[in-house]
Amino acid sequence: MLNIVVQKYGGSSVADVQKLKTVAQRIIRTKNAGHRVVAVVSAQGDTTDELLAKAKEISQSPPKRELDMLLSTGEQISIALLAMAIAEEGEPVISLTGAQGGICTDSLYTKAKILRVDPVRVRKELDEGKIVIVAGFQGINDMGDITTLGRGGSDTTAVALAAALEADVCEIYTDVDGVYTADPRLVPDARKLDEISHGEMLELASLGAVILQPRAVELAAAWGVNIHVRSSFSDATGTLVKGDDQMEKQRVVSGVTRDMNVVKVMLVDVPDRPGVAHEIFSTLAAEGINVDMIVQTTKQGPVTDLLFTISQDDYDLTKKLIDGVRQKLGISNVLYSDRLAKVSIVGAGMMSNPGVAATMFGVLAENGINIEVISTSEIKVSCLIEKDKVETAVQAIHDRFKLGEEVSIA
Amino acid sequence: MLNIVVQKYGGSSVADVQKLKTVAQRIIRTKNAGHRVVAVVSAQGDTTDELLAKAKEISQSPPKRELDMLLSTGEQISIALLAMAIAEEGEPVISLTGAQGGICTDSLYTKAKILRVDPVRVRKELDEGKIVIVAGFQGINDMGDITTLGRGGSDTTAVALAAALEADVCEIYTDVDGVYTADPRLVPDARKLDEISHGEMLELASLGAVILQPRAVELAAAWGVNIHVRSSFSDATGTLVKGDDQMEKQRVVSGVTRDMNVVKVMLVDVPDRPGVAHEIFSTLAAEGINVDMIVQTTKQGPVTDLLFTISQDDYDLTKKLIDGVRQKLGISNVLYSDRLAKVSIVGAGMMSNPGVAATMFGVLAENGINIEVISTSEIKVSCLIEKDKVETAVQAIHDRFKLGEEVSIA
């Protein structure tokens, strides 16, 4: 039996007829190279935004089930058109909606989670020699209703299908040709990585290097799916994202990233009694707000200051929720700031190399950059600094860890 | 249990946000008047044509299954938006695709037939007090693939649902306010009919008065569904289409129609031997071409002339097919003409009133109009005449049968 390759093409890769044809040819080439191919496709270009705008014309808060009914048409259009483009080349092909592709999810409309994949139909069509095109971003719940997986959900669809089909590799085609040691627009000598571990990629994805959806990387790590991040505009090898244990070499630091999409929230004079922090953060969590760094500073007396960061997208909702609990908890003042940004280093080798964090702080100090907040995990160090210092910081860190040079083995 | 009303809204009735809101309000009014409401909706405005154009950019003959995958998104967008507009008014509502609505069809993609309706989900949602919005024009086959019912298929969806749900009435909302004795744009004193039989409506629908899809009327007749044809722009009563046996009065002639969309095909010197006609017409039938009038004239010798009419839309395909069999059958010449049109009278009372056809021929003769071909059924008489004489013919026939006056009872 030929091995299976799952490919995922984003909205910009299928935005018009010419691009659809290019994708069709690449899929056919992959098949002719001796693979069975399953392609996961997103909605064309700005389709999703256009559909959202239509909904907003009718209602500011449309029922989420109906929003998913609406949004899922975007991918359905893509898969039909791509199947037509492939059929036009004389290749047997079939398109499948998320439901037909067996993508079973929970009922959290607009941000559903994949519970299981039941790829009976996909396998049947592959066995008949067809190229199979599956709608990304969408699934079906137990009631037979259409759900969507949230922004970037097509990555998750691809990884889940790759796991269920035991595919050799899940290729994610994007408009960049791989994962870099830093953003090449910022750091001219940034280097493309040949490989990176799931764990490192997950940190990068969460830290603002939006090449892959974090949830997709999470699933890939859990199910041992190797992801090949590569360009839809070239045949060059991209970056392979694979299991930590499969990495040929461990780098101390794999990359440096920045995240400009940060809002600092400062709760001033929070009563220092048990349960207050829980009340605040569970309120935010219930609405799906991701709180990133959290710092609590002790003051004199029965109050503390509580500082945390959120993403800019969650600002309005966070403000509303905090306003709601502020009175009740007796918080005297709340300050918001979007003048800060986050710079981070990620590297699996960090764990066994003490002093990496210290080196980073040193670089920042040498460049006269003040650190407002620090947050660390086993494989990353993040610092909140002033936005206008970010470029200097990224370049200086990149230089100090010699990321532009060949790999430093731990 | 409250009775059920099925309403069908065409593409022009839901073309923009304002129209969607108007439809939403009408549906809510119907519910508030004490009914359970199921609304069947077409794709917005020109959506279907736009989707078709997208497909044509990629392929001149895309796989029909993929075409249905593509086209069905049009109604899916409509139902989601309409459900949002109703929800915005605070009414409980749910949208269902054709598949979710239990519209089971055969696998003749792009012109599938409804085999059965399994309205379990529709009933469940109605029982929960919701307004149910169902996507017209689409269904699902036994393989779980999306099919479409062909142009005007939403009428068929509505009638099939009305039958399956044992609805009181199936209301079809259009941009005219009912069925007229003639096209009011042509005949100023044309009169709106209060009621018409299924049989008469079927003839009218087939003869070019495109208010309802013929297949929908056929199903309504078979399943005894009463259709109320009415305007989406007013609350006025329209025309009730009902069983022949339920008609309060039988008119000799109910209406006069014209069909400009006619091509005459003349096969010259067809060998006069058994099986030739069968070969010709089975070839056309296999491709779904509707042949209307057929006339065979005997000539001297071993050949005949064979004349038939088709609709203009089928011209290209017919020409290709006839070219294919011409040589083989030894037909010496084929002539096509689109200079003719069909004028017809329809009336259930005709059966018991001999001489109706003769009266029609007389009117045409008096006006110096030559009849090229005649075709009759129990309740209609059609004549092929020159296109530029059609307006005169329709007006003269309308006058002679006094269709503008109150009903003539048989």
Coordinates of N, CA and C in Angstrom, one line a residue, chain B residues 35 37 52 76 93 123 220 260 264 311:
Chain B
H35 N -49.4 29.4 14.1 CA -49.0 28.3 13.3 C -47.6 27.9 13.7
V37 N -44.1 27.1 11.9 CA -43.7 27.5 10.6 C -42.4 26.9 10.2
L52 N -21.7 29.4 -10.3 CA -21.5 28.7 -11.5 C -20.4 29.3 -12.4
Q76 N -27.1 27.4 1.9 CA -26.6 27.3 3.2 C -26.3 28.7 3.8
V93 N -35.2 29.9 16.8 CA -35.1 29.5 15.4 C -33.9 28.6 15.1
R123 N -39.3 18.0 12.8 CA -40.4 17.8 13.8 C -39.9 18.1 15.2
A220 N -47.1 18.0 -5.9 CA -48.2 18.6 -5.1 C -49.5 17.8 -5.5
M260 N -41.8 31.7 -25.8 CA -40.9 32.2 -26.8 C -39.7 31.4 -27.0
K264 N -37.7 25.0 -33.5 CA -38.3 23.9 -34.3 C -37.1 23.2 -35.0
S311 N -36.7 23.2 -26.3 CA -36.5 24.5 -25.7 C -35.1 25.0 -26.2

